[in-house]
């Protein structure tokens, strides 16, 4: 059996570990052959392939990025897009099945293609951890560790100058990175898309912290919305790729805090550093296990399914069930963290 | 309500985050008072207490060790030990209930004391991750990250000299740290207590790796047993505190590999660095949540219970159920990793 | 002898190590007493002091920020400013001499005060490493390590998406942080204030890198000037404290590159993370040695002097000589690095 | 001109950065060609070569180990050894000159070969920083950072259990790594080969620290000698490669401290982790500059010379002058640090 692998969408620490896990499991256990599909769906649409064997995955478990490259190509668009053309390309290359590693968009596209008869298994990839049907996705743990280290560093400079620090982390639609890095970093307030707050509420926390003689540290998701501001619109039409360009929300909040409270305030946008570089050990293990399980799903012919983490086990679930909605931070989890605010 | 907190047994990154989480949740939500019990059960037996309020826990979430100190005192031993004496000490100090943070021994003792009428809730602490009824325990993630970083470093020196590296990590009875750090570090063999192997099997892996022109990296749990050696006895009577002194197994295996295969081999015992220092963000979040949940369990009067992690949720379980046996690495998990060996 | 210590200006990893080194050396060798002056010169002007003894400096060598607090107060301004008032404040507090830790402004002020008869010794502090008369200043090494780690991370995401990354590091007037982190991180171009370049030259490098199939990584000092742009003015009136707010130059360059070359480009401003958090071992050793040497200079009555690093030795030099001009990156050092560009 | 490069002796973070710096500078500025000599002098004796061009050095600045491999072969030994044979091998391969990267032994051999007419330039490599004529050598800074991080971690576990920690770092003949990591880590005693101490003196420090209610942390060089013990002999016949196997001195001292003071004591041998893995930014910059300067020295035909660091500048010095003796820690530097002991 010849299996193609592609990585699609914004990159994420652990992509290479998934690829390595799949190739080693496939070659050793199932005697599979592999081929690398370049730049996500674009490689299938345009027919760009690279050899992918055990030598090409050597030492990849700890390497950031993706050796296959990535893109945002929609497989249903373009002259060579759509199920028929893609199937023709696969046949020409002798590819029997495909492992598609990507986020909600990629998985939904994969699912539609399987409905048209293509043989695809998905691996969920979202640094924001916003996919249902998986407890955690690889890359998230690394992003939280990096954000927490930055918050630790920013706290000392905040304390030295008696300033308020507003740290902007990734999370366009959900606040998981902010929630975890904020709890880990001892933030005095965590602002997430699921919980709009007024500037008054934020300043109340800031002043409460200041009253105790401390320097307020606020962690905010890039997708947080300030209640009563039309600022929501500014997010329109932006996607994962543009996020670090957005910056924005922390640079809107910091001056408002300074203006309202008189406390010198600074914004820091962590940006792309959260998604680059070597994956944490946690993400390497998770990604390796997902890659291995994806190959097993291929041999079990579970087309249209994806592999996921449940507790400590890797499971196979239907993509349809996994992509019904975003996994948001529940009020219960937010309130749990909010006890530590102010 | 006045709540006493104690930390018992070998230290573990995240102990201070548990204490901080408990104190902040207790003071802010339940209006509780806290008192610190010094050096584990010894503080209850000898009556050593320190003040514990929100100021004493400031900035603790990222701090290693335990501000309360620890010891291996058995609360049932000594002139002032036993339920009656301890209850008398608690009454004298006006302590209504106790949060006991510790491993299997500590939790079992806590459970026996609750059977004698004491009001105690447990928080599981085991760097080895060997407790049933919790998916992961705080400290484990940090240990795995530290061990993985060391394996990454040792690989480059192994490659430069064409040597075999045997890296010894913690794990006296179970191989979780070796399994995860070995998978993350791309080890060519992982040796754990649950899976005795012969030196011949180990050397077969080593030679297979060498035949592919690579430098073999082997990760071994301190508690691994070499099949057919009486070396098991050398472990007798050792406990978590003595472990780094043991060293040993890697220093037994490395020379045997060199002797059998002729490949220059080196042993490195990571030792105490795995359990010291700042906890990872993952462990800070887990420990903080467990501390907060322990206070809730106190107010729910769930004596004899402990808090634990299930998937992404914190649950309350009975200590009795949690301590029936060690959580071992299953053959399924070991075989999953073994695909990557050699 | 009673010695006051103050830290002035933007914070810098190593400030606490200087304080600790001075206090331990002073107490143990010279039997000195110490008092902490709060928030830089402001503490002398307004008379804010805190106790400073061996207990207050315990464990400080690895701690970021400054336990004394900092400010930008000019000691010659305000109703209570000026040599006479400050001397009166010192006499009232029984302070015999002062160790002033700060940058060019602080040291120049210290020098002027010594000319008016005050007993002050300086310790140079500049994260930008822009002070003459010292090979390196503490904080610089830490900033370079943090920036390099960020560049390493950003490279992988750049490669995955075939993008150009523009990383903005600190350095308002000199390019040392960019030069060192750029060389360490393997940047394809380093842009510093000492070497204005046209956007055409920058794009030439970018296209050359792209032609070799790689993702261009450009490191730029915040103070870099694009030849032929009036953008210089935008820097007016900004100081070390406002720098991370400036951001800017990378956000100007990245779109210009994308526009000119058609290569998707992203800007990342590292900001305050470079100056916060735990100092590197290098900076801890340097800062500790400087603090100890400052106390010796006090006992040698070398008023108006500052301690500095020359090769591997700590020397005492006159502040006047040290502050004649900024230590810029020489054309020789820039050309050395430029060999690696493109 | 065709230049061969070899790396000899124990590996060291930064070797690959030297190779990269040399190749890029040589190809771009001098239009040189390069060839990689495998496994140190052995490659010249046995004639093992690999291609070495800009593609083979891509991304090497941050990679640990050496892509050329290393060995301890003495170029004057063996049937194919000695100047004549080596010159013949070089002629056969068309190699005009050689860059030899190694420690004292390698440089001395290189010097002897140049006296026999071979065209060789040296680059000093010693993780111990024990070479005269260079302020610092690459690898040393990385080793100190790693050792300091370990000391930071070990302190917290020491404090939690009220134990004494004895941390053994590299340094067979000189104590630079112990001196710097001990100062950075706030050690209560630093034991180095240059300063033999009695166990009584060590225990006096330990008890003094304990009397202040703290947990003693002692950093010891592997080559430290306990006054009045014949233990010196145990070092006989060991070389850089065997060092981590030695362990030893900390495992001798810790039990003696426990026996004498009654304070529970533990030994940790950091071993190979100090010399493996990614170099620090400091070492990447230093190594890159040394590699570039070595190529210039080749074109300046400075045979028998080596490149070195003086202050902030790279200089060319004669190997003969550089290898007259070991660079030891001076009493002045030791006494400076000793102020912080106890």
mmCIF file of N, CA and C in Angstrom, chain C residues 20 24-25 28-29 54 58 61 135-136 141 144-145 148 152 159 180 183-184 186 212 214 280-282 284-285 288-289 292 311-312 333 336 339-342, chain D residues 20 24-25 28-29 54 58 61 135-136 141 144-145 148 152 159 180 183-184 186 212 214 280-282 284-285 288-289 292 311-312 333 336 339-342:
data_model
loop_
_atom_site.group_PDB
_atom_site.id
_atom_site.type_symbol
_atom_site.label_atom_id
_atom_site.label_comp_id
_atom_site.label_asym_id
_atom_site.label_seq_id
_atom_site.Cartn_x
_atom_site.Cartn_y
_atom_site.Cartn_z
ATOM 1 N N UNK C 20 23.080 41.784 45.205
ATOM 2 C CA UNK C 20 23.500 40.687 46.077
ATOM 3 C C UNK C 20 25.025 40.639 46.231
ATOM 4 N N UNK C 24 26.839 41.100 49.905
ATOM 5 C CA UNK C 24 27.591 40.001 50.522
ATOM 6 C C UNK C 24 29.068 40.367 50.676
ATOM 7 N N UNK C 25 29.630 40.969 49.630
ATOM 8 C CA UNK C 25 31.037 41.374 49.729
ATOM 9 C C UNK C 25 31.209 42.435 50.821
ATOM 10 N N UNK C 28 30.654 40.913 54.424
ATOM 11 C CA UNK C 28 31.619 39.904 54.860
ATOM 12 C C UNK C 28 33.055 40.390 54.879
ATOM 13 N N UNK C 29 33.403 41.255 53.925
ATOM 14 C CA UNK C 29 34.809 41.667 53.817
ATOM 15 C C UNK C 29 35.056 43.023 54.478
ATOM 16 N N UNK C 54 21.876 40.667 54.223
ATOM 17 C CA UNK C 54 22.088 39.377 53.554
ATOM 18 C C UNK C 54 20.806 38.578 53.412
ATOM 19 N N UNK C 58 19.071 37.053 49.678
ATOM 20 C CA UNK C 58 19.109 35.593 49.553
ATOM 21 C C UNK C 58 18.456 35.104 48.256
ATOM 22 N N UNK C 61 20.633 35.933 42.928
ATOM 23 C CA UNK C 61 21.518 35.958 41.748
ATOM 24 C C UNK C 61 20.782 35.560 40.470
ATOM 25 N N UNK C 135 33.598 45.887 27.988
ATOM 26 C CA UNK C 135 33.470 44.976 26.840
ATOM 27 C C UNK C 135 32.012 44.569 26.654
ATOM 28 N N UNK C 136 31.392 44.151 27.778
ATOM 29 C CA UNK C 136 29.982 43.772 27.765
ATOM 30 C C UNK C 136 29.347 44.272 29.041
ATOM 31 N N UNK C 141 23.869 39.660 27.376
ATOM 32 C CA UNK C 141 23.966 38.239 27.035
ATOM 33 C C UNK C 141 22.600 37.560 27.120
ATOM 34 N N UNK C 144 20.431 38.542 24.174
ATOM 35 C CA UNK C 144 20.855 37.873 22.940
ATOM 36 C C UNK C 144 20.387 36.416 22.946
ATOM 37 N N UNK C 145 20.486 35.744 24.092
ATOM 38 C CA UNK C 145 20.042 34.347 24.170
ATOM 39 C C UNK C 145 18.532 34.249 23.902
ATOM 40 N N UNK C 148 17.810 34.960 20.250
ATOM 41 C CA UNK C 148 18.254 33.850 19.397
ATOM 42 C C UNK C 148 17.267 32.692 19.460
ATOM 43 N N UNK C 152 15.301 31.155 16.292
ATOM 44 C CA UNK C 152 15.273 29.715 15.983
ATOM 45 C C UNK C 152 13.837 29.243 15.765
ATOM 46 N N UNK C 159 10.067 28.609 7.265
ATOM 47 C CA UNK C 159 10.356 27.549 6.285
ATOM 48 C C UNK C 159 9.075 26.799 5.904
ATOM 49 N N UNK C 180 24.578 40.117 17.304
ATOM 50 C CA UNK C 180 24.886 38.833 17.937
ATOM 51 C C UNK C 180 23.758 37.817 17.758
ATOM 52 N N UNK C 183 23.713 36.708 14.082
ATOM 53 C CA UNK C 183 24.779 35.745 13.749
ATOM 54 C C UNK C 183 24.465 34.380 14.352
ATOM 55 N N UNK C 184 24.015 34.390 15.617
ATOM 56 C CA UNK C 184 23.719 33.127 16.305
ATOM 57 C C UNK C 184 22.538 32.412 15.658
ATOM 58 N N UNK C 186 21.598 32.631 12.573
ATOM 59 C CA UNK C 186 21.768 32.381 11.146
ATOM 60 C C UNK C 186 20.883 33.265 10.277
ATOM 61 N N UNK C 212 17.543 30.528 -3.499
ATOM 62 C CA UNK C 212 18.206 29.303 -3.042
ATOM 63 C C UNK C 212 17.197 28.366 -2.377
ATOM 64 N N UNK C 214 15.172 28.999 0.154
ATOM 65 C CA UNK C 214 15.024 29.097 1.601
ATOM 66 C C UNK C 214 14.101 30.228 2.000
ATOM 67 N N UNK C 280 20.951 35.018 32.353
ATOM 68 C CA UNK C 280 21.768 33.864 31.977
ATOM 69 C C UNK C 280 22.896 33.722 32.997
ATOM 70 N N UNK C 281 23.528 32.552 33.023
ATOM 71 C CA UNK C 281 24.656 32.332 33.934
ATOM 72 C C UNK C 281 25.753 33.364 33.671
ATOM 73 N N UNK C 282 25.970 33.658 32.390
ATOM 74 C CA UNK C 282 27.007 34.645 32.039
ATOM 75 C C UNK C 282 26.725 35.975 32.732
ATOM 76 N N UNK C 284 24.801 36.513 35.337
ATOM 77 C CA UNK C 284 24.833 36.408 36.796
ATOM 78 C C UNK C 284 26.263 36.559 37.309
ATOM 79 N N UNK C 285 27.202 35.925 36.615
ATOM 80 C CA UNK C 285 28.609 35.991 37.039
ATOM 81 C C UNK C 285 29.129 37.416 36.861
ATOM 82 N N UNK C 288 27.458 39.790 39.414
ATOM 83 C CA UNK C 288 27.940 39.545 40.780
ATOM 84 C C UNK C 288 29.328 40.144 40.966
ATOM 85 N N UNK C 289 30.189 39.925 39.964
ATOM 86 C CA UNK C 289 31.557 40.465 40.058
ATOM 87 C C UNK C 289 31.559 41.993 40.064
ATOM 88 N N UNK C 292 30.486 43.250 43.514
ATOM 89 C CA UNK C 292 31.561 43.107 44.495
ATOM 90 C C UNK C 292 32.639 44.164 44.273
ATOM 91 N N UNK C 311 38.185 42.215 28.904
ATOM 92 C CA UNK C 311 38.611 40.828 28.731
ATOM 93 C C UNK C 311 37.931 39.980 29.779
ATOM 94 N N UNK C 312 38.716 39.390 30.677
ATOM 95 C CA UNK C 312 38.108 38.572 31.732
ATOM 96 C C UNK C 312 38.190 39.270 33.090
ATOM 97 N N UNK C 333 33.134 44.871 12.326
ATOM 98 C CA UNK C 333 32.277 43.820 12.897
ATOM 99 C C UNK C 333 31.044 43.584 12.015
ATOM 100 N N UNK C 336 32.072 41.651 8.936
ATOM 101 C CA UNK C 336 32.352 40.259 9.318
ATOM 102 C C UNK C 336 31.055 39.452 9.259
ATOM 103 N N UNK C 339 29.179 38.826 5.658
ATOM 104 C CA UNK C 339 29.626 37.718 4.801
ATOM 105 C C UNK C 339 28.568 36.608 4.786
ATOM 106 N N UNK C 340 27.815 36.522 5.883
ATOM 107 C CA UNK C 340 26.826 35.443 6.018
ATOM 108 C C UNK C 340 25.455 35.826 5.465
ATOM 109 N N UNK C 341 25.301 37.069 4.991
ATOM 110 C CA UNK C 341 23.985 37.521 4.520
ATOM 111 C C UNK C 341 23.611 36.901 3.171
ATOM 112 N N UNK C 342 22.333 37.042 2.846
ATOM 113 C CA UNK C 342 21.838 36.665 1.513
ATOM 114 C C UNK C 342 21.794 35.161 1.277
ATOM 115 N N UNK D 20 30.749 25.738 9.766
ATOM 116 C CA UNK D 20 29.885 26.571 8.927
ATOM 117 C C UNK D 20 30.523 27.934 8.642
ATOM 118 N N UNK D 24 31.428 29.139 4.801
ATOM 119 C CA UNK D 24 30.738 30.277 4.183
ATOM 120 C C UNK D 24 31.726 31.396 3.875
ATOM 121 N N UNK D 25 32.602 31.688 4.822
ATOM 122 C CA UNK D 25 33.599 32.749 4.592
ATOM 123 C C UNK D 25 34.516 32.357 3.438
ATOM 124 N N UNK D 28 32.597 32.361 -0.046
ATOM 125 C CA UNK D 28 32.108 33.652 -0.505
ATOM 126 C C UNK D 28 33.194 34.705 -0.679
ATOM 127 N N UNK D 29 34.192 34.683 0.204
ATOM 128 C CA UNK D 29 35.209 35.739 0.159
ATOM 129 C C UNK D 29 36.464 35.301 -0.587
ATOM 130 N N UNK D 54 28.435 24.705 0.947
ATOM 131 C CA UNK D 54 27.457 25.527 1.667
ATOM 132 C C UNK D 54 26.178 24.749 1.976
ATOM 133 N N UNK D 58 24.351 24.100 5.933
ATOM 134 C CA UNK D 58 23.085 24.826 6.128
ATOM 135 C C UNK D 58 22.474 24.536 7.507
ATOM 136 N N UNK D 61 24.638 26.366 12.564
ATOM 137 C CA UNK D 61 25.170 27.199 13.655
ATOM 138 C C UNK D 61 24.601 26.808 15.017
ATOM 139 N N UNK D 135 40.667 34.090 25.759
ATOM 140 C CA UNK D 135 39.898 34.452 26.963
ATOM 141 C C UNK D 135 38.897 33.353 27.294
ATOM 142 N N UNK D 136 38.137 32.960 26.270
ATOM 143 C CA UNK D 136 37.165 31.885 26.412
ATOM 144 C C UNK D 136 37.210 31.018 25.171
ATOM 145 N N UNK D 141 30.787 28.347 27.551
ATOM 146 C CA UNK D 141 29.604 29.099 27.960
ATOM 147 C C UNK D 141 28.371 28.192 28.025
ATOM 148 N N UNK D 144 28.503 25.981 31.093
ATOM 149 C CA UNK D 144 28.208 26.734 32.316
ATOM 150 C C UNK D 144 26.699 26.994 32.434
ATOM 151 N N UNK D 145 26.053 27.326 31.312
ATOM 152 C CA UNK D 145 24.613 27.569 31.353
ATOM 153 C C UNK D 145 23.860 26.290 31.752
ATOM 154 N N UNK D 148 24.483 25.509 35.418
ATOM 155 C CA UNK D 148 23.776 26.454 36.284
ATOM 156 C C UNK D 148 22.293 26.110 36.367
ATOM 157 N N UNK D 152 20.304 25.246 39.780
ATOM 158 C CA UNK D 152 19.042 25.901 40.166
ATOM 159 C C UNK D 152 17.995 24.850 40.531
ATOM 160 N N UNK D 159 16.439 22.262 49.342
ATOM 161 C CA UNK D 159 15.710 23.052 50.343
ATOM 162 C C UNK D 159 14.497 22.293 50.880
ATOM 163 N N UNK D 180 32.377 29.307 37.483
ATOM 164 C CA UNK D 180 31.317 30.140 36.894
ATOM 165 C C UNK D 180 29.920 29.615 37.218
ATOM 166 N N UNK D 183 29.243 30.280 40.948
ATOM 167 C CA UNK D 183 28.905 31.686 41.230
ATOM 168 C C UNK D 183 27.499 31.989 40.730
ATOM 169 N N UNK D 184 27.199 31.527 39.513
ATOM 170 C CA UNK D 184 25.884 31.811 38.918
ATOM 171 C C UNK D 184 24.767 31.128 39.700
ATOM 172 N N UNK D 186 24.792 30.359 42.838
ATOM 173 C CA UNK D 186 24.776 30.705 44.266
ATOM 174 C C UNK D 186 25.222 29.552 45.156
ATOM 175 N N UNK D 212 22.482 28.591 59.284
ATOM 176 C CA UNK D 212 21.652 29.717 58.827
ATOM 177 C C UNK D 212 20.313 29.220 58.310
ATOM 178 N N UNK D 214 19.713 26.981 55.953
ATOM 179 C CA UNK D 214 19.619 26.738 54.519
ATOM 180 C C UNK D 214 20.165 25.376 54.140
ATOM 181 N N UNK D 280 24.916 27.627 23.092
ATOM 182 C CA UNK D 280 24.293 28.902 23.457
ATOM 183 C C UNK D 280 24.584 29.919 22.355
ATOM 184 N N UNK D 281 23.838 31.014 22.335
ATOM 185 C CA UNK D 281 24.068 32.066 21.334
ATOM 186 C C UNK D 281 25.503 32.588 21.451
ATOM 187 N N UNK D 282 25.984 32.709 22.687
ATOM 188 C CA UNK D 282 27.357 33.191 22.902
ATOM 189 C C UNK D 282 28.348 32.291 22.170
ATOM 190 N N UNK D 284 27.729 30.206 19.710
ATOM 191 C CA UNK D 284 27.520 30.202 18.256
ATOM 192 C C UNK D 284 28.255 31.370 17.612
ATOM 193 N N UNK D 285 28.177 32.538 18.263
ATOM 194 C CA UNK D 285 28.837 33.728 17.712
ATOM 195 C C UNK D 285 30.354 33.547 17.767
ATOM 196 N N UNK D 288 31.474 30.839 15.254
ATOM 197 C CA UNK D 288 31.354 31.314 13.873
ATOM 198 C C UNK D 288 32.495 32.260 13.530
ATOM 199 N N UNK D 289 32.792 33.172 14.454
ATOM 200 C CA UNK D 289 33.875 34.139 14.211
ATOM 201 C C UNK D 289 35.227 33.432 14.124
ATOM 202 N N UNK D 292 35.568 31.726 10.731
ATOM 203 C CA UNK D 292 35.834 32.685 9.662
ATOM 204 C C UNK D 292 37.281 33.170 9.725
ATOM 205 N N UNK D 311 39.415 39.770 24.657
ATOM 206 C CA UNK D 311 38.398 40.800 24.871
ATOM 207 C C UNK D 311 37.243 40.538 23.931
ATOM 208 N N UNK D 312 36.999 41.457 22.995
ATOM 209 C CA UNK D 312 35.907 41.244 22.037
ATOM 210 C C UNK D 312 36.441 40.927 20.647
ATOM 211 N N UNK D 333 40.902 34.976 41.432
ATOM 212 C CA UNK D 333 39.537 34.665 40.993
ATOM 213 C C UNK D 333 38.834 33.735 41.994
ATOM 214 N N UNK D 336 37.871 35.687 45.065
ATOM 215 C CA UNK D 336 36.733 36.557 44.744
ATOM 216 C C UNK D 336 35.431 35.784 44.956
ATOM 217 N N UNK D 339 34.324 34.607 48.729
ATOM 218 C CA UNK D 339 33.622 35.551 49.600
ATOM 219 C C UNK D 339 32.157 35.128 49.757
ATOM 220 N N UNK D 340 31.646 34.448 48.750
ATOM 221 C CA UNK D 340 30.234 34.054 48.764
ATOM 222 C C UNK D 340 30.003 32.691 49.414
ATOM 223 N N UNK D 341 31.071 32.004 49.829
ATOM 224 C CA UNK D 341 30.917 30.655 50.390
ATOM 225 C C UNK D 341 30.318 30.681 51.799
ATOM 226 N N UNK D 342 29.886 29.502 52.221
ATOM 227 C CA UNK D 342 29.420 29.301 53.601
ATOM 228 C C UNK D 342 28.077 29.948 53.890
#
